[in-house]
XYZ file of N, CA and C in Angstrom:
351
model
N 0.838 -1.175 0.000
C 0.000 0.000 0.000
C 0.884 1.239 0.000
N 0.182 2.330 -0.977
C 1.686 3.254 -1.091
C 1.379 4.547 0.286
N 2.190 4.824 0.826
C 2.250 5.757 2.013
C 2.820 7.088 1.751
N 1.654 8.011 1.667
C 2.004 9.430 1.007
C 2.700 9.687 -0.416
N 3.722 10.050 -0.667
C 4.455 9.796 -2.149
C 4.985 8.663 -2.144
N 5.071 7.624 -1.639
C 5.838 6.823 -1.561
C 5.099 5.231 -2.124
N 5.670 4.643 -3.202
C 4.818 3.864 -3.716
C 5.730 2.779 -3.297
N 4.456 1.500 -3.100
C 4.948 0.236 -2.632
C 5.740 -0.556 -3.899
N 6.393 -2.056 -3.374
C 6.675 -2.509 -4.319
C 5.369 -3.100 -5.133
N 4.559 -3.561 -4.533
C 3.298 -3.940 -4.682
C 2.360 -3.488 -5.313
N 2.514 -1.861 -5.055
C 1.295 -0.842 -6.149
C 2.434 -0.645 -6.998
N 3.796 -0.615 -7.181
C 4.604 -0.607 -8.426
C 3.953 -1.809 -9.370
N 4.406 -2.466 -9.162
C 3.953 -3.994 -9.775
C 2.739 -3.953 -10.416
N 1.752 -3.470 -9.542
C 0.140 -3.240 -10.170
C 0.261 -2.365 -11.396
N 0.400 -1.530 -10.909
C 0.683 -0.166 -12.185
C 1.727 -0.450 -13.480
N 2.698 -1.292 -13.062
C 3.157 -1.639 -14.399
C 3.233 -2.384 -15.463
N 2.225 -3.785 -14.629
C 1.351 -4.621 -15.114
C 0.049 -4.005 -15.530
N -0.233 -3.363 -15.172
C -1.475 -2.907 -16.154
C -1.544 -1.644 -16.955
N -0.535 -0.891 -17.333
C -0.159 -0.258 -18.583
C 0.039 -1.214 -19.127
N 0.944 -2.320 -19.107
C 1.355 -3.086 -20.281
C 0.136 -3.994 -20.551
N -0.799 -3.803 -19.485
C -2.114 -4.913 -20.089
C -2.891 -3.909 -21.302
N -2.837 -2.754 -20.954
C -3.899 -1.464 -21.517
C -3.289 -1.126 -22.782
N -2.138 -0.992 -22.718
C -0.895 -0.759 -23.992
C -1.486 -0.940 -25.126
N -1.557 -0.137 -25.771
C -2.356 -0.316 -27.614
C -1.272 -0.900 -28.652
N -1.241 -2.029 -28.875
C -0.380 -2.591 -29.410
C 0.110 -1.876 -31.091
N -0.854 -1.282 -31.485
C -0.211 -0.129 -32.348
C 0.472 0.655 -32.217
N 0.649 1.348 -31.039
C 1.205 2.360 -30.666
C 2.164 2.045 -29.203
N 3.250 1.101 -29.012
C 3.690 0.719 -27.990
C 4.207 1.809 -27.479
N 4.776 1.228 -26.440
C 5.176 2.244 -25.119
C 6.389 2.787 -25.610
N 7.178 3.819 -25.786
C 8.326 4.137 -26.646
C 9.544 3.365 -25.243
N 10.154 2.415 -26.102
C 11.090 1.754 -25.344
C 12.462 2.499 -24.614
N 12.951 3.579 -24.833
C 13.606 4.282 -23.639
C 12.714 4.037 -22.412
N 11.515 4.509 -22.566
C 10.508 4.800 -21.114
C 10.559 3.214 -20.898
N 9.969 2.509 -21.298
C 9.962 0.957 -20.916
C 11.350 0.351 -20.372
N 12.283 0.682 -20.568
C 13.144 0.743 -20.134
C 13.564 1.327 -19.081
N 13.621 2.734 -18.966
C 13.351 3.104 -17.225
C 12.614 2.437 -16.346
N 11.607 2.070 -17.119
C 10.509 1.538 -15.832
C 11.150 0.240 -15.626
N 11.651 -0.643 -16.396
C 12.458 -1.870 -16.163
C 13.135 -1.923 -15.210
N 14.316 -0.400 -15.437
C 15.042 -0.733 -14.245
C 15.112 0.289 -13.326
N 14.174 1.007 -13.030
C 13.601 1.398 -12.026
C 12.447 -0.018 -11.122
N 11.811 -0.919 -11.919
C 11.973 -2.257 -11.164
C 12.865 -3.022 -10.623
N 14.393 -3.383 -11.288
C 15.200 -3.475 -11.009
C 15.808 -2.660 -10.123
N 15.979 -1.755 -9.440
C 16.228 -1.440 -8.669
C 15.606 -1.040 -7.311
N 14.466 -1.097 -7.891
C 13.246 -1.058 -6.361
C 13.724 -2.665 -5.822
N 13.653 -3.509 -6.464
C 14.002 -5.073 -6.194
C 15.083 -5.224 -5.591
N 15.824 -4.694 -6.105
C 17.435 -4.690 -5.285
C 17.145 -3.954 -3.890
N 17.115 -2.309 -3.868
C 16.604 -1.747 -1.930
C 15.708 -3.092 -1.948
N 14.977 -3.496 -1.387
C 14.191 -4.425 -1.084
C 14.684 -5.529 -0.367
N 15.960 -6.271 -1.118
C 17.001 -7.299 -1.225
C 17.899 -6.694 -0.150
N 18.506 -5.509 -0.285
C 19.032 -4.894 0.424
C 18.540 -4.607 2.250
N 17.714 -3.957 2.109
C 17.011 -3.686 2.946
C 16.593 -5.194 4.089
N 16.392 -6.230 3.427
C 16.297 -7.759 4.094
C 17.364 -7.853 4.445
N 18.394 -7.782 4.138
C 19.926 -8.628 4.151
C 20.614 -7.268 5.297
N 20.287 -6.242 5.577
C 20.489 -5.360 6.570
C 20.040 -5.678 7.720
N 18.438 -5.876 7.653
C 18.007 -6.297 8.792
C 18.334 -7.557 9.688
N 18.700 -8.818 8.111
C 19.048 -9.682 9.058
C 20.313 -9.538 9.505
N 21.631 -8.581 9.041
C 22.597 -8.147 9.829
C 22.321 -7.776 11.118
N 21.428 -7.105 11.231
C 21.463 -6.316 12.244
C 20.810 -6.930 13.791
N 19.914 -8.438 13.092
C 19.452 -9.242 14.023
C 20.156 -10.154 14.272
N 21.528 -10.681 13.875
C 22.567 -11.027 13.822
C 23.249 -10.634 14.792
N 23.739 -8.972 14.750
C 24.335 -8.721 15.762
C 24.186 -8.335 16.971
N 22.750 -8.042 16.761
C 22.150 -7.928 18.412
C 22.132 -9.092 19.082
N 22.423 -10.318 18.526
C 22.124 -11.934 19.300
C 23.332 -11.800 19.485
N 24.812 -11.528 19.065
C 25.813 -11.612 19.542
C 26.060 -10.732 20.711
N 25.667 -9.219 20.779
C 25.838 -8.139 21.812
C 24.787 -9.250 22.818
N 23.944 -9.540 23.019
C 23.092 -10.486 23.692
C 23.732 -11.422 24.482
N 24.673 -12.315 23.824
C 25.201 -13.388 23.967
C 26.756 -12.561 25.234
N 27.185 -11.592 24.469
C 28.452 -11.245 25.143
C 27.848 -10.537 26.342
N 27.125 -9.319 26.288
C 26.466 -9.065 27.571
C 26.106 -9.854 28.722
N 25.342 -11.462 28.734
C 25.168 -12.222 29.419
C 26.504 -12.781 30.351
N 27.140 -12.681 29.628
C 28.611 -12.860 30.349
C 29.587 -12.167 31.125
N 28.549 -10.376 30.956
C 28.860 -9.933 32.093
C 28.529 -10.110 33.018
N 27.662 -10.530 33.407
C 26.859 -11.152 35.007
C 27.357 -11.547 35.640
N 27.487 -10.758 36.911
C 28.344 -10.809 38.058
C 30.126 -10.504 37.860
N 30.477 -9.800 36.496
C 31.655 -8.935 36.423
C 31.212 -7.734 36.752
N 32.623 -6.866 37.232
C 32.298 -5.713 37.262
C 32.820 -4.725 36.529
N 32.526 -3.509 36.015
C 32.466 -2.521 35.041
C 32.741 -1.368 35.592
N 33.761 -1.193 34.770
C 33.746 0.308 34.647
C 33.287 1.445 33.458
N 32.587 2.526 33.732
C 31.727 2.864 32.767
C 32.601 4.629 32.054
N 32.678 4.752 30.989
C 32.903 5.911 30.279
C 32.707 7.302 31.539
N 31.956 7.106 32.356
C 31.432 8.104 33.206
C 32.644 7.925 34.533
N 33.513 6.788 34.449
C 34.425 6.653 35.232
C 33.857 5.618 36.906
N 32.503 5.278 36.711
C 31.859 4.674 37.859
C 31.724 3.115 37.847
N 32.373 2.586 38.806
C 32.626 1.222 38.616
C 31.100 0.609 39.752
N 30.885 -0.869 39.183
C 29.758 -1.526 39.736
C 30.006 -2.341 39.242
N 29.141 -3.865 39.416
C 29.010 -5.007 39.409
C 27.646 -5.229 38.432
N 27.674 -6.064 37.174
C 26.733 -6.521 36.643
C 25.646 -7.839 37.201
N 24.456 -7.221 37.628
C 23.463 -8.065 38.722
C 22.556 -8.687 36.992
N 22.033 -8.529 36.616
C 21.823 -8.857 35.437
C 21.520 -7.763 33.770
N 20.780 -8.347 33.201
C 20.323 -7.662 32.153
C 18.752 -7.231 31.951
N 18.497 -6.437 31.323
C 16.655 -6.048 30.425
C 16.667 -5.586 29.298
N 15.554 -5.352 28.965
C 15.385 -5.186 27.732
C 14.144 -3.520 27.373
N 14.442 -3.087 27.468
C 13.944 -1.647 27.060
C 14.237 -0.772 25.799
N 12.884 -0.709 25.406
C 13.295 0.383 24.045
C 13.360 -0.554 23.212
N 13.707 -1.698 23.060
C 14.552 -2.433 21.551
C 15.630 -2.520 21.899
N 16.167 -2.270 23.476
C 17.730 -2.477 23.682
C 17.811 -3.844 24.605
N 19.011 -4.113 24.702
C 19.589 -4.836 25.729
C 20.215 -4.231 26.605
N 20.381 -3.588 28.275
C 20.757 -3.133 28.713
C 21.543 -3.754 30.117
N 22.005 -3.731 30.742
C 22.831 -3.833 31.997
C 22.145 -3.594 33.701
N 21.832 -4.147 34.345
C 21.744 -3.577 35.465
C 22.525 -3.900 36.224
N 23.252 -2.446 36.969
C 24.250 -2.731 37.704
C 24.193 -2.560 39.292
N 24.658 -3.258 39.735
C 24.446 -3.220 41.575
C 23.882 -1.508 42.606
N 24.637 -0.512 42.080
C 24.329 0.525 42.005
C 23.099 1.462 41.663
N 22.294 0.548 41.394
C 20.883 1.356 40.570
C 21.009 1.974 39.342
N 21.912 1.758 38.730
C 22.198 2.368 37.357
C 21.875 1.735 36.554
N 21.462 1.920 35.615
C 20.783 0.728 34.164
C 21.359 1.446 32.273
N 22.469 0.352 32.222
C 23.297 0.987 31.441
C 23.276 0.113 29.863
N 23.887 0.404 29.025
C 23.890 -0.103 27.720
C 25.341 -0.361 27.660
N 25.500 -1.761 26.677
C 26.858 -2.147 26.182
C 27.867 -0.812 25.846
N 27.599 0.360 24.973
C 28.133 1.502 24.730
C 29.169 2.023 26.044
N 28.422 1.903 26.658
C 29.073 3.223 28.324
C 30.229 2.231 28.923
N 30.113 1.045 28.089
C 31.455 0.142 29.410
C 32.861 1.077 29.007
N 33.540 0.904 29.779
C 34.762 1.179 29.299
C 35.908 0.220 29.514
N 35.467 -0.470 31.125
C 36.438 -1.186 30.960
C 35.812 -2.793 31.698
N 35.983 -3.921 31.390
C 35.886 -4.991 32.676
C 36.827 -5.466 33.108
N 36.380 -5.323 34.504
C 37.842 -5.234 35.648
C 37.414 -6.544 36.265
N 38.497 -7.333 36.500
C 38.602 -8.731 36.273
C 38.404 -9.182 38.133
């Protein structure tokens, strides 16, 4: 469904399948333009492709930050802010993975600076 100017791949598809259904075969579509529209398909297809293969990067690496975070539990940290505490466990807020540390502080992978052994 297209959202403000923004046309789907889906209402693309519609619309360019049905010029070429409507198309007066006397008078075809002048092939430069048929051609843009080709690969202006071609390339809506590709962001698309793109756009999948990002996301699953990106769900990729949050299972790893996930995985390494868990292993701070019960190390302790020192944070960019210079304040050291003990990792009591983890949550999840926002879309993040975050830290809770003995201290009442509730921090993100970003702020560590150091783990002190």
């Amino acid at each position: 469904m297209a959202v403000g100017n923004i046309v789907s791949k889906d209402d693309f598809l519609k619309l360019f399948t049905t010029q070429l259904q409507y198309q007066d075969p006397l008078k075809p579509m002048d092939s430069t333009e048929f051609t843009a529209q080709l690969a202006q398909f071609s390339s809506l297809e590709q962001l698309f492709n793109l756009n999948k293969n990002m996301e699953q990067s990106i769900n990729y690496q949050e299972s790893l930050n996930n995985g390494m975070i868990i292993n701070l539990i019960g190390k302790n940290v020192k944070t960019i802010e210079g304040l050291s505490a003990k990792v009591l466990g983890i949550n999840f807020g926002e879309g993040k993975t975050n830290l809770v540390l003995d201290n009442g502080n509730i921090i993100t992978m970003s702020d560590i600076k150091e783990i002190l052994l």
